[in-house]
Coordinates of C-alpha atoms in Angstrom, one line a residue:
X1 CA 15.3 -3.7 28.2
X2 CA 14.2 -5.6 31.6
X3 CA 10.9 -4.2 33.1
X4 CA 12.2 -2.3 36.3
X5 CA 9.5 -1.9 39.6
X6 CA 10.1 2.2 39.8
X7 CA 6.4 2.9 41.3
X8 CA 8.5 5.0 43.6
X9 CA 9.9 7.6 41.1
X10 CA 7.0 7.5 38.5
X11 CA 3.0 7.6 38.2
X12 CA 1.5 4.0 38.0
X13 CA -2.0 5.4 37.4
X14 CA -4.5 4.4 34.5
X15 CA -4.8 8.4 33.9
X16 CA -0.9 8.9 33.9
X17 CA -0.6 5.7 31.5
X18 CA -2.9 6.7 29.2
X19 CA -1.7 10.5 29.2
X20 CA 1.8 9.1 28.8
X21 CA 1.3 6.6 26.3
X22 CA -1.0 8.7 24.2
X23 CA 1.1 11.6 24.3
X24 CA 2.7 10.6 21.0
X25 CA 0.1 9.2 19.2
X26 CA -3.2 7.3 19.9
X27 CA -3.8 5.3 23.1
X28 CA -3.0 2.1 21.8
X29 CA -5.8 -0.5 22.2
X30 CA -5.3 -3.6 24.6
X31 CA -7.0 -5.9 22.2
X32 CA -4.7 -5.6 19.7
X33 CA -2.3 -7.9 21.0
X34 CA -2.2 -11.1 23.0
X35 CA -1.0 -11.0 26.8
X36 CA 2.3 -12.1 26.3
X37 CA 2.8 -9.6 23.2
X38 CA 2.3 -6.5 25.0
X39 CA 5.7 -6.9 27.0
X40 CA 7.4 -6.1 23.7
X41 CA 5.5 -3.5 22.5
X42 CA 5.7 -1.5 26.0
X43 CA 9.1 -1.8 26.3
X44 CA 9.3 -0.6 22.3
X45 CA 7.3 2.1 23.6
X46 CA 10.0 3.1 26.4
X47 CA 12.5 3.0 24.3
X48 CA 11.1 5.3 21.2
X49 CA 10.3 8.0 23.6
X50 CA 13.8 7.5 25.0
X51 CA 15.1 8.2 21.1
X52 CA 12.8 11.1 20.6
X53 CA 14.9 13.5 22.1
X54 CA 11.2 15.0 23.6
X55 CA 11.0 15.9 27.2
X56 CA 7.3 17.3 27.8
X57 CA 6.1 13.9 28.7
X58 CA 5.9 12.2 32.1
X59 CA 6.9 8.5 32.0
X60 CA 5.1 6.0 33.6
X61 CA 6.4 3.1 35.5
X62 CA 6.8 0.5 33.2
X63 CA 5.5 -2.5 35.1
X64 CA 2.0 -0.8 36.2
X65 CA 2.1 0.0 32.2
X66 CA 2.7 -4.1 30.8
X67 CA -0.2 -4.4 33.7
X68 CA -2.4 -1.9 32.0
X69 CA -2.3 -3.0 28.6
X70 CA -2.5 -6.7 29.6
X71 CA -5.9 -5.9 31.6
X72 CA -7.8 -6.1 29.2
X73 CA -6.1 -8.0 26.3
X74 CA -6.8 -11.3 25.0
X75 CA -4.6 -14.7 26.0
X76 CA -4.0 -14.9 22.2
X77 CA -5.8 -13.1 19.0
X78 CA -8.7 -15.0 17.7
X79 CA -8.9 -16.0 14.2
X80 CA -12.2 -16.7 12.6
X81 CA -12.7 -18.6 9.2
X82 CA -14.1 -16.5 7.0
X83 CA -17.3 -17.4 5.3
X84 CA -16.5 -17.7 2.1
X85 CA -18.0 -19.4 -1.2
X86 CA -15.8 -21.4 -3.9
X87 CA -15.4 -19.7 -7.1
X88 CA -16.9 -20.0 -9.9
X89 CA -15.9 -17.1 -12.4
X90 CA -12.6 -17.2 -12.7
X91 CA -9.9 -19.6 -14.2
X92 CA -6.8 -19.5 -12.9
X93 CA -3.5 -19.4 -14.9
X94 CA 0.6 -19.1 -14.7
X95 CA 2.2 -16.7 -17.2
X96 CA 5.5 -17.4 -17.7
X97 CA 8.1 -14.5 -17.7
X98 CA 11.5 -15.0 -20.0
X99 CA 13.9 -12.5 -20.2
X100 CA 15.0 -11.6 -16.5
X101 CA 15.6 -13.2 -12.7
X102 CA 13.6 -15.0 -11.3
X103 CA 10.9 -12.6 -9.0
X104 CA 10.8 -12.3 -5.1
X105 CA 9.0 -9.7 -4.3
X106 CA 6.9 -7.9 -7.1
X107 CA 6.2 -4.3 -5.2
X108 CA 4.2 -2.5 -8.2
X109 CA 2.9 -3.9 -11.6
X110 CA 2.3 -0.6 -13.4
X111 CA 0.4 -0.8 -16.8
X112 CA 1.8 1.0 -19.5
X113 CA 0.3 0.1 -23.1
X114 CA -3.0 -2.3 -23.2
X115 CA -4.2 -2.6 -26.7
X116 CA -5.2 -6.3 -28.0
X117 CA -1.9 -6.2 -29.9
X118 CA 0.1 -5.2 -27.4
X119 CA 0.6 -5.1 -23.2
X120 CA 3.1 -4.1 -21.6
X121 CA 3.9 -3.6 -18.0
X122 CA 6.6 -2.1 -15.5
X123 CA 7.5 -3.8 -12.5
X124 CA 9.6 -3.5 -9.6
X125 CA 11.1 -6.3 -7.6
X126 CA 11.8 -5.0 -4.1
X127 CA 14.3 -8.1 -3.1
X128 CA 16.2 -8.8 -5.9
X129 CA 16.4 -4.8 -7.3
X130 CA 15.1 -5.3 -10.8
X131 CA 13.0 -2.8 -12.8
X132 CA 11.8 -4.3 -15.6
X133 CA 9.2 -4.3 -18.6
X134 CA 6.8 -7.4 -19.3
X135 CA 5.2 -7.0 -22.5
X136 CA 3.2 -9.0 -24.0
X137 CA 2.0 -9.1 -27.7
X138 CA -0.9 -10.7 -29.3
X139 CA -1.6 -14.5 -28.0
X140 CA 1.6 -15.3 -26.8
X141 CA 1.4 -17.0 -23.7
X142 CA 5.1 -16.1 -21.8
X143 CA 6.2 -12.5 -20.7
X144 CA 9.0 -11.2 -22.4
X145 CA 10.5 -8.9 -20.0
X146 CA 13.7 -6.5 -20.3
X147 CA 15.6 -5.6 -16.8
X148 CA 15.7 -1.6 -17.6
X149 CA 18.2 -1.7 -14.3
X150 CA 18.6 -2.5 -10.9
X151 CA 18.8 -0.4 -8.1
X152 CA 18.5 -1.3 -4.2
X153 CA 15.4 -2.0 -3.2
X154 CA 12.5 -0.6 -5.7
X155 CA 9.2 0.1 -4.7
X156 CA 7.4 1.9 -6.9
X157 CA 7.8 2.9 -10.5
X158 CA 5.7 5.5 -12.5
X159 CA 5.7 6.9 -16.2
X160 CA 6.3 10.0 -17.0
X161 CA 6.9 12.1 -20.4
X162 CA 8.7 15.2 -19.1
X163 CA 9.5 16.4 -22.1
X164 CA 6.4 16.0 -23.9
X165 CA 7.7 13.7 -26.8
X166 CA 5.7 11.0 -27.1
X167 CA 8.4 8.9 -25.5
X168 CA 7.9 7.8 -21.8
X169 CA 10.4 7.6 -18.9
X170 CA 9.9 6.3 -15.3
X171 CA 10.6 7.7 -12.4
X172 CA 11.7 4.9 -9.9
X173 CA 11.0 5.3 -5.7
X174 CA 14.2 3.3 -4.1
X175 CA 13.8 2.4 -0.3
X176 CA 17.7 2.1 -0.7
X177 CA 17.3 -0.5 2.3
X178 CA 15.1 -3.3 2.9
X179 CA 15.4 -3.5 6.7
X180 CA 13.9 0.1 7.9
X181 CA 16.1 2.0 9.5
X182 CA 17.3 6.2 9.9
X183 CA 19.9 5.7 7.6
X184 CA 19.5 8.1 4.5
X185 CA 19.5 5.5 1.8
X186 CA 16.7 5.9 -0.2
X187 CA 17.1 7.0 -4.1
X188 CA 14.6 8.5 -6.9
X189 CA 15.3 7.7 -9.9
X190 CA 14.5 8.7 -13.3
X191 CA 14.6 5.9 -16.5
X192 CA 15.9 7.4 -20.0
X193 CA 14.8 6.0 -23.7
X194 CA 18.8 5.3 -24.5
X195 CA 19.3 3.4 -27.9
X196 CA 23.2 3.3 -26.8
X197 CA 22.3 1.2 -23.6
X198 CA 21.8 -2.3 -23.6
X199 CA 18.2 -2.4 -22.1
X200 CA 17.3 0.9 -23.5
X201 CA 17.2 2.7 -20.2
X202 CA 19.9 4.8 -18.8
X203 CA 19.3 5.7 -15.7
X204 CA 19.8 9.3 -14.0
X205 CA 19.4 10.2 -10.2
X206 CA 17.0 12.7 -9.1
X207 CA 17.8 12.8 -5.8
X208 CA 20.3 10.7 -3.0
X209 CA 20.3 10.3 0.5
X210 CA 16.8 9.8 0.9
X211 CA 14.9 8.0 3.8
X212 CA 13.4 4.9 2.3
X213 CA 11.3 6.2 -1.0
X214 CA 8.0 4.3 -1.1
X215 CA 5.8 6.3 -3.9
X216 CA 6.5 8.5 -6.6
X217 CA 3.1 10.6 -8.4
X218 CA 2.9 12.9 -11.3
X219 CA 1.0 15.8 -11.9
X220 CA 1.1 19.3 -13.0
X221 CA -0.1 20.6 -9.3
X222 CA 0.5 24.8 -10.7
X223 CA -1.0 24.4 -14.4
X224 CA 2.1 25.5 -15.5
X225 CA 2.8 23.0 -18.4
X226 CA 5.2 20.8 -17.0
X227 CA 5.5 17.8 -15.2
X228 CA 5.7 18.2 -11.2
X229 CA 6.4 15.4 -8.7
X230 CA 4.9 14.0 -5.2
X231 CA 7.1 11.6 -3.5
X232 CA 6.6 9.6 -0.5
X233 CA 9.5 8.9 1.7
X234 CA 9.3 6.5 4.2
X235 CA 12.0 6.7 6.5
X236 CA 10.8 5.2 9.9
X237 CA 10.5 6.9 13.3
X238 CA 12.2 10.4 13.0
X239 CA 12.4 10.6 9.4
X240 CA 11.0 10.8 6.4
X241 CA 8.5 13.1 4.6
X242 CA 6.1 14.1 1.8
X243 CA 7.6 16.1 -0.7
X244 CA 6.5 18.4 -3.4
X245 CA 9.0 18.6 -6.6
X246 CA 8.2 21.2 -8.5
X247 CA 9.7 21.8 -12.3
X248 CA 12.0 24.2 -13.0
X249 CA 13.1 23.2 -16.3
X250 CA 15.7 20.8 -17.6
X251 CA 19.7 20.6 -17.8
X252 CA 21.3 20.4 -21.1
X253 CA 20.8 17.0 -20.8
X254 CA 17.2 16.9 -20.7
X255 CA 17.0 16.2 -17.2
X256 CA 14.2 17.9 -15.0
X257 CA 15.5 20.1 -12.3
X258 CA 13.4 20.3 -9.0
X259 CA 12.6 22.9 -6.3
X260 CA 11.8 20.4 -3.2
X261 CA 9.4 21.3 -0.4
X262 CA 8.2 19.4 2.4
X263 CA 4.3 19.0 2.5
X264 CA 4.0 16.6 5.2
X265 CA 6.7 16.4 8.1
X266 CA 5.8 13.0 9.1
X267 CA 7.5 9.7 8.4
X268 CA 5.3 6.7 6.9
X269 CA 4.0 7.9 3.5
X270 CA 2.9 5.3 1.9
X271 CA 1.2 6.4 -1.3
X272 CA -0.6 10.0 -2.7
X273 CA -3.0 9.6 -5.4
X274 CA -3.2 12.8 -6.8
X275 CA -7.2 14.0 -7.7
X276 CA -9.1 16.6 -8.0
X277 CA -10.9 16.0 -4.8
X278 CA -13.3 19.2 -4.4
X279 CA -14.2 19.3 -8.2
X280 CA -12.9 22.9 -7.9
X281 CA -10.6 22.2 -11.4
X282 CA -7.5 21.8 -9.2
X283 CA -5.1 18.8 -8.3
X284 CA -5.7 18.0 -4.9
X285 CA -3.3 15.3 -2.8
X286 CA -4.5 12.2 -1.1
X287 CA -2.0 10.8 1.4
X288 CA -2.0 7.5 3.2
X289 CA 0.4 7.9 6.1
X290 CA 0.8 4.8 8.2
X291 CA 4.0 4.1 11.4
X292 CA 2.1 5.3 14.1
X293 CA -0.3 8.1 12.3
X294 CA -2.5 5.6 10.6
X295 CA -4.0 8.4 8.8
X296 CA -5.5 10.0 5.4
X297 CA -5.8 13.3 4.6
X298 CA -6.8 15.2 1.6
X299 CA -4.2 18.3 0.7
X300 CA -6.4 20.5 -1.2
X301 CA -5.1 22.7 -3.4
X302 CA -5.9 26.7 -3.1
X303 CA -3.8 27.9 -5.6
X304 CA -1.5 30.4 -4.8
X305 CA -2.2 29.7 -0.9
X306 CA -0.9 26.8 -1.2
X307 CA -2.2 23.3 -0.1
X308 CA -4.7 22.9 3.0
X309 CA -4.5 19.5 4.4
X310 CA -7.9 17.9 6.0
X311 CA -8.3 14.3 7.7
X312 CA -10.7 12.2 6.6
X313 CA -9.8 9.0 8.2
X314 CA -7.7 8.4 11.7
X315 CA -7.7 4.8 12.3
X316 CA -8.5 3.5 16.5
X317 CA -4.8 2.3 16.8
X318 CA -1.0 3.3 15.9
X319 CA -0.1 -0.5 15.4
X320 CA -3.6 -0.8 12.9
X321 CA -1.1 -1.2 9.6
X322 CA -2.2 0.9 7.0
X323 CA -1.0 -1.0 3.6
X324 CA -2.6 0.9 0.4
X325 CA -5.7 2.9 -0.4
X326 CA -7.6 3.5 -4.2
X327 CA -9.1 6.9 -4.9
X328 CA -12.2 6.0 -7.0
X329 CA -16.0 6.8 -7.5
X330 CA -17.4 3.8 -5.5
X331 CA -20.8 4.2 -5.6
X332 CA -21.2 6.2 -8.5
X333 CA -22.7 9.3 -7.3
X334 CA -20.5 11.9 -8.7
X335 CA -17.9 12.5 -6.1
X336 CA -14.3 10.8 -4.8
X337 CA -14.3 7.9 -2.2
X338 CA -11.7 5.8 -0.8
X339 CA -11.2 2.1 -0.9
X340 CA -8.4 1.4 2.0
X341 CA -6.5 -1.8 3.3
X342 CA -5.1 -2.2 6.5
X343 CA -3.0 -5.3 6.7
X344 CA 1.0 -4.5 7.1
X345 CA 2.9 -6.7 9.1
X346 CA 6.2 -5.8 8.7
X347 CA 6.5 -4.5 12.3
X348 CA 6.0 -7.5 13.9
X349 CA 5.4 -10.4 11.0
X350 CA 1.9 -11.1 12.6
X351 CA -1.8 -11.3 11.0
X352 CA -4.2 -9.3 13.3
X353 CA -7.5 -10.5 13.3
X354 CA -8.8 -6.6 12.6
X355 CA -7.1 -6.7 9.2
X356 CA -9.4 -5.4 6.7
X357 CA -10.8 -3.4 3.7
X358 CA -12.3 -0.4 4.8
X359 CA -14.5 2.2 2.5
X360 CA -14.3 5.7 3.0
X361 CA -17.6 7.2 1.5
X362 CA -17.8 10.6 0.5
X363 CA -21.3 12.1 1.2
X364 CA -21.2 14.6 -1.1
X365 CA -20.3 17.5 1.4
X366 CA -16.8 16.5 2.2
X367 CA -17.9 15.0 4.6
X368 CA -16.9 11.0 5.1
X369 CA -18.8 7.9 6.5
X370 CA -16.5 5.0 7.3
X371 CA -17.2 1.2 6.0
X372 CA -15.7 -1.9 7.5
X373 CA -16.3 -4.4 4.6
X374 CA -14.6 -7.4 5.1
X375 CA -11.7 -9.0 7.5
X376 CA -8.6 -10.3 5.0
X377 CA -5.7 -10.8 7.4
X378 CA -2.3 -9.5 5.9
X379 CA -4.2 -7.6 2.9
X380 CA -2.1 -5.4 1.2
X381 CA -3.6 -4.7 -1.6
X382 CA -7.6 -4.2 -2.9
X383 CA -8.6 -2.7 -6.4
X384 CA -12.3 -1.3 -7.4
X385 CA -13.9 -2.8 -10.4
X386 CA -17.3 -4.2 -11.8
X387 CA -15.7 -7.9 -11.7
X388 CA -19.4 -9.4 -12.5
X389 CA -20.7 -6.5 -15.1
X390 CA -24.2 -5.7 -13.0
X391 CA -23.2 -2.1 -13.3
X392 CA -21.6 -1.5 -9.1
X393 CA -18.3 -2.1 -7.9
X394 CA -17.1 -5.0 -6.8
X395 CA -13.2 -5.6 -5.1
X396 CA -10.5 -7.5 -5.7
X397 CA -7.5 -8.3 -2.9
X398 CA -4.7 -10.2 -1.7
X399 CA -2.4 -10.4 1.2
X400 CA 1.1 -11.4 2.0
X401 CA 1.8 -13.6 5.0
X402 CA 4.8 -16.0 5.7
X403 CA 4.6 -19.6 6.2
X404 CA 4.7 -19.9 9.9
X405 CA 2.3 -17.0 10.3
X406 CA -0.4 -19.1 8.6
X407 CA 0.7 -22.7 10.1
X408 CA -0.3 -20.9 13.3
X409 CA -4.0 -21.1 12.4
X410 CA -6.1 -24.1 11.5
X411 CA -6.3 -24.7 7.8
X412 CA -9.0 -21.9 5.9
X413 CA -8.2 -19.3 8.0
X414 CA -6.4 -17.3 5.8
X415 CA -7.1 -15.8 2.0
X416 CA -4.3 -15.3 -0.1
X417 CA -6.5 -14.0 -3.1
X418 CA -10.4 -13.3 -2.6
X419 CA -13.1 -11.0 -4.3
X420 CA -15.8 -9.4 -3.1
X421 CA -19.0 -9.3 -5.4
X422 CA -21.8 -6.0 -4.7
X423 CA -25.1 -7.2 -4.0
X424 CA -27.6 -4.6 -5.2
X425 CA -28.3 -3.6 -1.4
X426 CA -24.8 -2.7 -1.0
X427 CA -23.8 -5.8 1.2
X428 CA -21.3 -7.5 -0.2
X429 CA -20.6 -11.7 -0.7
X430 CA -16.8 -13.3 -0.6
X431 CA -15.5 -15.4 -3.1
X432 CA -12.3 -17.3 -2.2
X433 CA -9.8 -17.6 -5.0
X434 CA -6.6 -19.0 -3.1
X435 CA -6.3 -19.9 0.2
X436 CA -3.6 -20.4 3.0
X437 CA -1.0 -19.4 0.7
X438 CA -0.4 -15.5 0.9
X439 CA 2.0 -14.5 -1.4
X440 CA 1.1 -10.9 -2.7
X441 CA 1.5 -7.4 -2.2
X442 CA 0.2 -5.9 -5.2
X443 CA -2.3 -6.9 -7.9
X444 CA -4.5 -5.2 -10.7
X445 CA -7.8 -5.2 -12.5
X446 CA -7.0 -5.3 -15.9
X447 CA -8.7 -6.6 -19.3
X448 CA -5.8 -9.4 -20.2
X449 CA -7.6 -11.1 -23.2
X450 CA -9.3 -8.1 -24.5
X451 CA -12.9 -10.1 -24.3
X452 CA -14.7 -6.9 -22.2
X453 CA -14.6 -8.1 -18.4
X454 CA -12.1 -7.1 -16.2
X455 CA -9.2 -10.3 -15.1
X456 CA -7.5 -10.2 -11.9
X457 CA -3.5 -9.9 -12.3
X458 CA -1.3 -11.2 -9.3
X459 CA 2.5 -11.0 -9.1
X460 CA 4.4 -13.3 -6.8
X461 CA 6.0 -12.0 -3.8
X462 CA 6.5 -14.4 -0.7
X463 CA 7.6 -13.1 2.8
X464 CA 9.9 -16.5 3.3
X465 CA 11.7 -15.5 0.1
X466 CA 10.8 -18.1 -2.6
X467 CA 11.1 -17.0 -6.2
X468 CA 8.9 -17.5 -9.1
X469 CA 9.4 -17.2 -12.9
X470 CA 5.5 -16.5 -13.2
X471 CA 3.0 -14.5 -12.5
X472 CA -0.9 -15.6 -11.9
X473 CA -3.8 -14.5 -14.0
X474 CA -7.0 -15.5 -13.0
X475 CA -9.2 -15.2 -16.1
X476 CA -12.7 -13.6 -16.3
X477 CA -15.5 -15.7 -17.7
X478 CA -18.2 -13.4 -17.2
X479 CA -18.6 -12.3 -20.9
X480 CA -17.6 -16.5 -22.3
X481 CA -20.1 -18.0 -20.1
X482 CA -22.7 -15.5 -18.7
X483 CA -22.3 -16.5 -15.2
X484 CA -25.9 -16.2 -13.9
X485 CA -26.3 -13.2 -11.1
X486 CA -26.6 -14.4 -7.4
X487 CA -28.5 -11.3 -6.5

């Protein structure tokens, strides 16, 4: 699309602009972009409102728009170094992993059993298709994994025990495409304990036709006994949804049979930790909805009324690239907060400099106070835990950026893996644990050698494509060496 002079025809204005191009969703902020960028993104703008179909909007003329944005917008995005001390309590280690193809792009390291004798792990490769088990027993040092199958693209997996055996199965989100796109695509699937299959799995679908599945959650939302569904799909600009599956019994092959409803009309779920929010003995829904929303809400649930959905976090800008958000008691006071990442950059492949980790504090009331905590370019992933053992929270993250995103920058700019350690006055101090190499989109706090402090768990996935046969364990030594407090 060329940018065409029409001042004649349409409203050049600030206050037509602004009215037109927050019609849809926020007024988009100048300074998230460079000069130059904001061609692209106002002509993306044009054209989206052209595909919309919606005709209650006035459009602008598209050059006095580029001028508008461009105002006030940097030559370039500034990139500061972050300060950031050297590490000194972890070791870091490669697991090998035996047994299946090589990984790409690791999109959710579930853990299933974690016993000293035994750990095993699901995972989902969202390039090459594979869902597969890592377990691990005793001191062995590779991963033995098992490919249970392969579907599309898999984002998400989650155990389940729908029929209350004692045996687990999984229940699988498929974006069905990598590329997004309104194509219906997208799969859920469910995994099946099968002694007659070679990997042990057979696998069943739950649904077709989808619109790029990105999360799948469990719960028994009615108290009714069984096991109900949330899932998250995708899509992109005019499709996609929340949906509420709930259990109406199984086939005669032990399949669960779902009633669908639609809980959230817009496209860009992302993920739905399911809580009980209020404390009022109910499952309640926290969504992350990202595209241009950049929103989460709580859906409370009321019982026979239904779910009531409240916002408690709309972030400044449409582009702001909501990646993943933790439900968790932060500060120990009682009641639910919410750690939260922004750091997508999928749209566009670019860091922003306002990539961060965010804390959504819970006062008690319902009522939320918002906590910028630290800048991480790219960060997709952060996880709650006390890392140091002084009895607060620290955080754990890492971030996934391409090669010639980070060549743009002078050397340190960018974290692949950091922590942050809790200072006793809440502040909080950075520790750098890779740098200039962001290859991750998930990661987990987890206890790996059963020695009582919490190890950091990173799975390889890498934007430019480059497959790994391990994944990275950076190893605890809080409770072997008594690192002395810095507080």
């Amino acid at each position: 699309m060329q940018l065409i002079n029409n001042a004649e025809s349409r409203p050049s204005d600030d206050a037509a602009i602004q009215s037109f191009c927050g019609g849809c969703h926020l007024l988009p902020r100048s300074q998230s972009f460079g000069k130059a960028r904001w061609k692209e993104e106002v002509e993306q703008g044009f054209r989206l409102y052209a595909k919309s179909g919606r005709e209650d909007l006035i459009p602008t003329d598209m050059v006095a728009t580029l001028a508008f944005f461009q105002r006030d917008a940097p030559e370039e995005l500034a990139f500061e170094t972050p300060e950031s001390a050297e590490d000194t309590r972890f070791e870091k280690r490669q697991i090998p992993v035996v047994g299946q193809p090589e990984m790409v792009a690791i999109s959710e390291f579930a853990v299933l059993d974690s016993s000293p004798q035994r750990i095993r792990f699901a995972t989902t490769d969202l390039w090459s298709g594979a869902v597969s088990i890592l377990e691990k027993r005793a001191d062995e040092n590779p991963l033995n994994a098992t490919v249970m199958t392969s579907v599309s693209h898999p984002a998400f997996v989650h155990a389940v025990d729908f029929d209350s055996d004692g045996t687990e199965e999984l229940v699988v989100a498929d974006l069905g495409k990598y590329s997004p796109d309104e194509t219906l695509q997208g799969s859920l699937w469910l995994l099946k304990a099968d002694v007659k299959e070679a990997s042990g799995y057979r696998r069943y679908p739950l649904k077709l036709g989808l619109a790029r599945v990105s999360c799948v959650r469990s719960c028994d939302y009615d108290a009714d006994g069984d096991i109900d569904l949330v899932v998250s799909d995708f899509g992109m600009h005019a499709v996609g949804s929340i949906y509420l599956l709930t259990n109406q019994g199984s086939s005669g092959e032990g399949i669960p049979q779902f009633e669908w409803s639609v809980l959230d009309k817009r496209p860009g779920a992302i993920d739905t930790p399911i809580v009980d929010f209020d404390g009022d003995g109910r499952l309640d829904i926290v969504t992350l909805v990202s595209q241009h929303y950049e929103s989460i809400d709580v859906l409370f649930n009321r019982g026979d009324q239904g779910f009531k959905s409240r916002n408690i976090y709309q972030a400044p800008d449409p582009s702001y690239g909501s990646s993943s958000i933790e439900v968790v008691d932060f500060d120990f006071d009682g009641d639910l907060d919410v750690l939260y990442t922004n750091g997508d950059t999928f749209d566009d492949f670019m860091a922003k400099p306002y990539h961060s980790i965010h804390l959504i504090e819970n006062q008690g009331d319902l009522s939320f106070v918002h906590r910028e905590l630290a800048s991480m370019p790219g960060i997709y992933r952060a996880r709650a835990g006390d890392i140091d053992q002084d009895g607060d929270m620290d955080i754990a993250a890492v971030s996934l950026l391409g090669s010639d995103e980070i060549q743009r920058q002078p050397p340190g700019t960018f974290e692949g893996v950091m922590w942050l350690e809790q200072h006793r006055d809440g502040s909080f101090q950075r520790h750098r644990l890779v740098v200039d190499q962001c290859d991750a989109a998930t990661c987990q706090l987890f206890d790996w050698d059963s020695d009582g402090d919490l190890d950091l768990i990173v799975p390889p996935a890498s934007i430019d494509w480059h497959p790994s046969s391990s994944i990275t364990v950076f190893f605890n030594q809080t409770v072997q060496s008594q690192v002395p407090e810095s507080k």
